[in-house]
């Protein structure tokens, strides 16, 4: 799930950067990444989240809950911030970018700690 979180944050960063880059493009419509709501509906809906093995010789995926769920990029067609049809709210985009960067940094730190634990275990505690 940690890897999925990093992937989603990376995708969200690309989408927000694209919105910011096109803030002055006539008729450009801002997009956003939907993931958390999809994950919540899957978890709440009792959907099967685990990968299935086609053979007993296969290793477990280790992907965990939510690893098969993909983020969705949604374009906002309903609002328009300006008369030229562009609906990018630059202040909102900058706020979302800052929030997303904090999330990404937190996930990277968590991944780093997980890797350090794995190295410690592999080295049998010798270093």
PDB file of C-alpha atoms in Angstrom:
ATOM      1  CA  UNK A   1       0.000   0.000   0.000  1.00  0.00           C
ATOM      2  CA  UNK A   2       2.975   2.290   0.623  1.00  0.00           C
ATOM      3  CA  UNK A   3       4.092   1.939  -2.989  1.00  0.00           C
ATOM      4  CA  UNK A   4       0.551   2.655  -4.183  1.00  0.00           C
ATOM      5  CA  UNK A   5       0.470   5.790  -2.027  1.00  0.00           C
ATOM      6  CA  UNK A   6       3.737   6.980  -3.577  1.00  0.00           C
ATOM      7  CA  UNK A   7       2.416   6.261  -7.074  1.00  0.00           C
ATOM      8  CA  UNK A   8      -0.809   8.160  -6.410  1.00  0.00           C
ATOM      9  CA  UNK A   9       1.049  11.145  -4.917  1.00  0.00           C
ATOM     10  CA  UNK A  10       3.371  11.197  -7.956  1.00  0.00           C
ATOM     11  CA  UNK A  11       0.416  11.095 -10.340  1.00  0.00           C
ATOM     12  CA  UNK A  12      -1.363  13.818  -8.377  1.00  0.00           C
ATOM     13  CA  UNK A  13       1.778  15.977  -8.527  1.00  0.00           C
ATOM     14  CA  UNK A  14       1.912  15.618 -12.330  1.00  0.00           C
ATOM     15  CA  UNK A  15      -1.775  16.536 -12.678  1.00  0.00           C
ATOM     16  CA  UNK A  16      -1.466  19.585 -10.413  1.00  0.00           C
ATOM     17  CA  UNK A  17       1.687  20.729 -12.244  1.00  0.00           C
ATOM     18  CA  UNK A  18      -0.187  20.417 -15.539  1.00  0.00           C
ATOM     19  CA  UNK A  19      -3.053  22.497 -14.147  1.00  0.00           C
ATOM     20  CA  UNK A  20      -0.632  25.203 -12.993  1.00  0.00           C
ATOM     21  CA  UNK A  21       1.221  25.182 -16.315  1.00  0.00           C
ATOM     22  CA  UNK A  22      -2.067  25.724 -18.155  1.00  0.00           C
ATOM     23  CA  UNK A  23      -3.493  28.384 -15.835  1.00  0.00           C
ATOM     24  CA  UNK A  24      -3.457  30.917 -18.683  1.00  0.00           C
ATOM     25  CA  UNK A  25      -4.567  28.583 -21.490  1.00  0.00           C
ATOM     26  CA  UNK A  26      -8.016  29.506 -22.849  1.00  0.00           C
ATOM     27  CA  UNK A  27     -10.648  26.775 -22.433  1.00  0.00           C
ATOM     28  CA  UNK A  28      -8.309  24.583 -20.358  1.00  0.00           C
ATOM     29  CA  UNK A  29     -10.166  22.524 -17.777  1.00  0.00           C
ATOM     30  CA  UNK A  30      -8.418  21.574 -14.543  1.00  0.00           C
ATOM     31  CA  UNK A  31      -8.110  17.928 -13.572  1.00  0.00           C
ATOM     32  CA  UNK A  32      -7.785  16.173 -10.249  1.00  0.00           C
ATOM     33  CA  UNK A  33      -6.806  12.715  -9.076  1.00  0.00           C
ATOM     34  CA  UNK A  34      -9.431  10.602  -7.327  1.00  0.00           C
ATOM     35  CA  UNK A  35      -8.070   7.757  -5.257  1.00  0.00           C
ATOM     36  CA  UNK A  36      -9.090   8.014  -1.636  1.00  0.00           C
ATOM     37  CA  UNK A  37     -12.813   7.958  -2.438  1.00  0.00           C
ATOM     38  CA  UNK A  38     -12.320   4.933  -4.717  1.00  0.00           C
ATOM     39  CA  UNK A  39     -10.357   3.152  -1.994  1.00  0.00           C
ATOM     40  CA  UNK A  40     -13.014   3.938   0.625  1.00  0.00           C
ATOM     41  CA  UNK A  41     -15.808   2.638  -1.581  1.00  0.00           C
ATOM     42  CA  UNK A  42     -13.876  -0.566  -2.289  1.00  0.00           C
ATOM     43  CA  UNK A  43     -13.129  -1.131   1.383  1.00  0.00           C
ATOM     44  CA  UNK A  44     -16.663  -0.255   2.458  1.00  0.00           C
ATOM     45  CA  UNK A  45     -18.287  -2.165  -0.365  1.00  0.00           C
ATOM     46  CA  UNK A  46     -16.678  -5.454   0.568  1.00  0.00           C
ATOM     47  CA  UNK A  47     -14.941  -5.661  -2.790  1.00  0.00           C
ATOM     48  CA  UNK A  48     -12.225  -8.259  -3.119  1.00  0.00           C
ATOM     49  CA  UNK A  49      -8.891  -6.519  -2.751  1.00  0.00           C
ATOM     50  CA  UNK A  50      -6.506  -9.453  -2.732  1.00  0.00           C
ATOM     51  CA  UNK A  51      -4.700 -10.707  -5.791  1.00  0.00           C
ATOM     52  CA  UNK A  52      -5.413 -14.286  -6.702  1.00  0.00           C
ATOM     53  CA  UNK A  53      -2.788 -16.947  -7.336  1.00  0.00           C
ATOM     54  CA  UNK A  54      -3.264 -19.209 -10.325  1.00  0.00           C
ATOM     55  CA  UNK A  55      -0.848 -21.775  -8.883  1.00  0.00           C
ATOM     56  CA  UNK A  56       0.142 -22.886  -5.385  1.00  0.00           C
ATOM     57  CA  UNK A  57       3.769 -22.405  -6.473  1.00  0.00           C
ATOM     58  CA  UNK A  58       3.261 -18.649  -6.836  1.00  0.00           C
ATOM     59  CA  UNK A  59       4.440 -16.386  -4.038  1.00  0.00           C
ATOM     60  CA  UNK A  60       1.976 -14.125  -2.285  1.00  0.00           C
ATOM     61  CA  UNK A  61       1.830 -10.726  -3.937  1.00  0.00           C
ATOM     62  CA  UNK A  62       2.572  -8.806  -0.782  1.00  0.00           C
ATOM     63  CA  UNK A  63       0.616  -5.990  -2.375  1.00  0.00           C
ATOM     64  CA  UNK A  64      -1.796  -5.771   0.481  1.00  0.00           C
ATOM     65  CA  UNK A  65      -5.131  -4.053   0.717  1.00  0.00           C
ATOM     66  CA  UNK A  66      -5.782  -1.594  -2.085  1.00  0.00           C
ATOM     67  CA  UNK A  67      -2.760  -2.502  -4.182  1.00  0.00           C
ATOM     68  CA  UNK A  68      -4.894  -3.323  -7.226  1.00  0.00           C
ATOM     69  CA  UNK A  69      -6.895  -0.066  -7.123  1.00  0.00           C
ATOM     70  CA  UNK A  70      -5.822   2.566  -9.613  1.00  0.00           C
ATOM     71  CA  UNK A  71      -6.250   6.326  -9.280  1.00  0.00           C
ATOM     72  CA  UNK A  72      -8.597   8.085 -11.659  1.00  0.00           C
ATOM     73  CA  UNK A  73      -7.881  11.462 -13.282  1.00  0.00           C
ATOM     74  CA  UNK A  74     -11.092  13.486 -13.480  1.00  0.00           C
ATOM     75  CA  UNK A  75     -11.465  16.648 -15.547  1.00  0.00           C
ATOM     76  CA  UNK A  76     -13.647  19.390 -14.049  1.00  0.00           C
ATOM     77  CA  UNK A  77     -16.029  20.409 -16.844  1.00  0.00           C
ATOM     78  CA  UNK A  78     -18.648  22.058 -14.654  1.00  0.00           C
ATOM     79  CA  UNK A  79     -16.966  25.252 -13.460  1.00  0.00           C
ATOM     80  CA  UNK A  80     -15.310  28.163 -15.193  1.00  0.00           C
ATOM     81  CA  UNK A  81     -13.147  30.647 -13.305  1.00  0.00           C
ATOM     82  CA  UNK A  82     -12.832  33.115 -16.175  1.00  0.00           C
ATOM     83  CA  UNK A  83     -14.615  34.296 -19.284  1.00  0.00           C
ATOM     84  CA  UNK A  84     -12.116  32.473 -21.532  1.00  0.00           C
ATOM     85  CA  UNK A  85     -13.392  29.102 -20.261  1.00  0.00           C
ATOM     86  CA  UNK A  86     -10.353  28.273 -18.125  1.00  0.00           C
ATOM     87  CA  UNK A  87     -11.282  26.961 -14.674  1.00  0.00           C
ATOM     88  CA  UNK A  88      -7.875  26.685 -12.986  1.00  0.00           C
ATOM     89  CA  UNK A  89      -7.884  28.239  -9.508  1.00  0.00           C
ATOM     90  CA  UNK A  90      -4.164  28.873  -9.083  1.00  0.00           C
ATOM     91  CA  UNK A  91      -4.413  29.454  -5.317  1.00  0.00           C
ATOM     92  CA  UNK A  92      -6.233  26.169  -4.835  1.00  0.00           C
ATOM     93  CA  UNK A  93      -3.734  24.352  -7.065  1.00  0.00           C
ATOM     94  CA  UNK A  94      -0.781  25.732  -5.082  1.00  0.00           C
ATOM     95  CA  UNK A  95      -2.441  24.659  -1.827  1.00  0.00           C
ATOM     96  CA  UNK A  96      -3.083  21.171  -3.199  1.00  0.00           C
ATOM     97  CA  UNK A  97       0.516  20.987  -4.453  1.00  0.00           C
ATOM     98  CA  UNK A  98       1.864  21.853  -0.989  1.00  0.00           C
ATOM     99  CA  UNK A  99      -0.422  19.267   0.679  1.00  0.00           C
ATOM    100  CA  UNK A 100       0.577  16.632  -1.851  1.00  0.00           C
ATOM    101  CA  UNK A 101       4.291  17.377  -1.402  1.00  0.00           C
ATOM    102  CA  UNK A 102       3.944  16.896   2.360  1.00  0.00           C
ATOM    103  CA  UNK A 103       2.159  13.596   1.798  1.00  0.00           C
ATOM    104  CA  UNK A 104       4.825  12.431  -0.663  1.00  0.00           C
ATOM    105  CA  UNK A 105       7.660  13.367   1.715  1.00  0.00           C
ATOM    106  CA  UNK A 106       5.948  11.501   4.550  1.00  0.00           C
ATOM    107  CA  UNK A 107       5.516   8.397   2.399  1.00  0.00           C
ATOM    108  CA  UNK A 108       9.158   8.549   1.236  1.00  0.00           C
ATOM    109  CA  UNK A 109      10.308   8.726   4.869  1.00  0.00           C
ATOM    110  CA  UNK A 110       8.099   5.749   5.728  1.00  0.00           C
ATOM    111  CA  UNK A 111       9.487   3.774   2.770  1.00  0.00           C
ATOM    112  CA  UNK A 112      13.028   4.635   3.827  1.00  0.00           C
ATOM    113  CA  UNK A 113      12.349   3.345   7.350  1.00  0.00           C
ATOM    114  CA  UNK A 114      10.838   0.146   5.954  1.00  0.00           C
ATOM    115  CA  UNK A 115      13.907  -0.419   3.780  1.00  0.00           C
ATOM    116  CA  UNK A 116      16.219   0.232   6.741  1.00  0.00           C
ATOM    117  CA  UNK A 117      14.302  -2.370   8.764  1.00  0.00           C
ATOM    118  CA  UNK A 118      14.572  -4.863   5.912  1.00  0.00           C
ATOM    119  CA  UNK A 119      18.341  -4.271   5.612  1.00  0.00           C
ATOM    120  CA  UNK A 120      18.701  -4.762   9.367  1.00  0.00           C
ATOM    121  CA  UNK A 121      16.776  -8.024   9.243  1.00  0.00           C
ATOM    122  CA  UNK A 122      18.713  -9.281   6.214  1.00  0.00           C
ATOM    123  CA  UNK A 123      22.023  -8.500   7.931  1.00  0.00           C
ATOM    124  CA  UNK A 124      20.737 -10.403  10.988  1.00  0.00           C
ATOM    125  CA  UNK A 125      21.188  -7.327  13.156  1.00  0.00           C
ATOM    126  CA  UNK A 126      24.891  -6.917  12.401  1.00  0.00           C
ATOM    127  CA  UNK A 127      24.738  -3.491  10.985  1.00  0.00           C
TER     128      UNK A 127
END
